[in-house]
Amino acid sequence: MGNIETEINKRRTFAIISHPDAGKTTLTEKFLLYGGAINLAGSVKGKATARHAVSDWMEIEKERGISVTSSVLEFEYDGYHINILDTPGHQDFSEDTYRTLMAADSAVMVIDASKGVEAQTRKLFKVCGMRGIPIFTFINKLDRDANDTFELLDEIEKELGIATCPINWPLGCGKGFKGVYDRQTKEVITYSDTEKGTKEGETTVISIDDDTSVINAIGQERHDILKDEIELLDGASAEYDLERVREGKLTPVFFGSALTNFGVEVFLQYFLKMTTTPLPRKSGEELIDPVKHGFSAFVFKIQANMNKAHRDRIAFMRICSGKFEASKEVKHIQGGRTLRLSQPQQIMADSRKILDEAYAGDIIGVFDPGIFSIGDTVCAPSENIVYEGIPTFAPEHFARVKQIDTMKRKQFVKGIEQIAKEGAIQIFQEYNTGLEEIIVGVVGVLQFDVLKYRLENEYNVDIRLEPLPYEHIRWIMNKDIDIDKITGTSDMKKIKDLKGRPLLLFVNAWSVGMTLDRNEGLELTEFGTD
Ligand code: G4P
């Protein structure tokens, strides 16, 4: 047992979130470099191949130059076993990001020092906030002109509603960037630039009390500014409080430059100490302790077609407790049967490694013959664990799907159902019209393109999508209600989901309110979880 406990306590599983271009990929790459997982900067996102990151599996990603899917990177550093969950930056894939965050125990938020809090940062942060996980802030690109440091912190506090606690403090920016001041050790760490290096460059570490050396290193003017700022900071900023960090109420803030390799390793070291070991998770009313329970995991992502030659599907699972052993059978709760997980693997960059064992905190990808759905639990046969499902985002765009070659009905239905199972789209049918037409709902419009592309390429089925004007979807909560009697506005549409549950589509929020007014006792909900 001791061994399992040690292994689990070594694990740190986190996601990196940012607005596109803030430097998430660069930072990830430097982390991997320190862990020795890659040899040279540039492997994560080669400059020559422009925006082609390791997680870009699908052709469509290459064509569009965006990262559609999330990948998992794992490496060892300083006695820790680190799992980084990469999240797609594109806003149309926020649902995928949300699920990925469900698998993380903390998040690193990267902010561009010259931009501050941006649109996508705000959205992603909200999702982290929903889970109450610890959030660590890395303010990047200090080697370029940056916004005022106090204003940056103020913006995070006001816009995101989280208290900030700077762990270090930048000494100037851009051409005048001299390094950072570490508030915990009370030392000045001078700036060094090693863009291509494997470790941080030569820096000088000087105690703040050694005025002469500090002045020699950063100049009289910067020294004086720093002294004033320290005084201001010590008086005004929130105290470092690990408890509040763990509750997601206070974010420790670090400054640096991922590109020039400055402040990154220091950040990683602090972060690893401050963040949590794998967190317990809820099964019904019970909290499942990662160490005390046997193996359990939940599916947070299903990725199809990672290897085009084999048309395979990989179900990504986050292990929540115990030890996974490939040779042992596990219970698939939702499927109601016991099975051996096939080809369990760890996904590192674009290569895969078959593994025999893994521990709570780890992410494993297993071959999915089409039995898993997002949110499913698997556990040791002796355990009785059912993790809470992952709520689905209410789709905001709808289209009717027309099959061009009606002879291929079977392939079409199979394809669209499988893609829906992966959670990329949601499918609905007309209510009571007898029509077999399928209506798809998506959170981001780009998913329509993905659907069309995948049906053509993987299932050999051509479709035409006819956009529908609806933007709001509501499930009907009332059990005994005659759906035919519901009277709404003229633009309201009745549909049903795959489980036959009735739903209403509306063009605007006003129609939702109007329908509620007209039908006394009617209860509607935005979320379609079971
Ligand atoms: P992302 O994953 O968050 O989208 O950002 P990414 O790391 O791809 O970085 C976006 C751009 O910002 C890249 O430049 C990258 O080199 C640059 N960058 C990242 N960190 C820093 C930093 O600390 N300082 C400076 N000055 N730049 C930084 P690019 O020109 O768009 O791409 P590339 O040609 O360098 O790959």
Coordinates of C-alpha atoms and ligand atoms in Angstrom, one line a residue, residues 18-26 45 47 51 140-141 143-144 256-260, ligand 1:
S18 CA -4.9 31.2 -21.8
H19 CA -6.2 33.4 -24.5
P20 CA -4.6 32.4 -27.8
D21 CA -1.0 33.8 -28.2
A22 CA -0.4 34.5 -24.5
G23 CA 2.3 31.9 -24.6
K24 CA 0.7 28.7 -23.3
T25 CA 2.5 26.5 -25.8
T26 CA 5.9 28.2 -25.2
K45 CA 5.1 23.6 -31.9
K47 CA 8.1 27.1 -36.1
R51 CA 0.7 26.4 -35.9
N140 CA 4.3 36.3 -19.5
K141 CA 6.3 38.3 -22.0
D143 CA 10.8 40.9 -22.2
R144 CA 8.4 43.1 -24.1
G256 CA 8.6 36.0 -16.4
S257 CA 9.2 35.4 -20.0
A258 CA 8.6 31.9 -21.4
L259 CA 10.3 32.7 -24.7
T260 CA 13.6 33.8 -23.2
Ligands
G4P1 P1 -0.4 30.1 -27.2 O1 0.0 28.7 -27.2 O2 -0.9 30.7 -25.9 O3 -1.3 30.5 -28.4 O4 1.0 31.0 -27.5 P2 2.4 30.6 -28.1 O5 3.2 29.9 -27.0 O6 2.2 29.9 -29.4 O7 3.0 32.0 -28.2 C1 2.5 33.0 -29.1 C2 3.5 33.9 -29.6 O8 4.1 34.6 -28.5 C3 4.7 33.2 -30.3 O9 5.2 34.0 -31.3 C4 5.7 33.0 -29.2 O10 7.0 32.9 -29.7 C5 5.5 34.3 -28.5 N1 5.9 34.3 -27.1 C6 5.6 33.4 -26.1 N2 6.2 33.7 -25.0 C7 6.8 34.8 -25.1 C8 7.6 35.7 -24.3 O11 7.9 35.4 -23.1 N3 8.2 36.8 -24.9 C9 8.0 37.1 -26.2 N4 8.6 38.2 -26.6 N5 7.2 36.4 -27.0 C10 6.7 35.2 -26.5 P3 4.8 33.9 -32.8 O12 5.7 34.9 -33.5 O13 3.4 34.1 -33.0 O14 5.1 32.4 -33.2 P4 6.5 31.8 -33.4 O15 6.8 32.1 -34.8 O16 7.5 32.4 -32.4 O17 6.2 30.3 -33.1

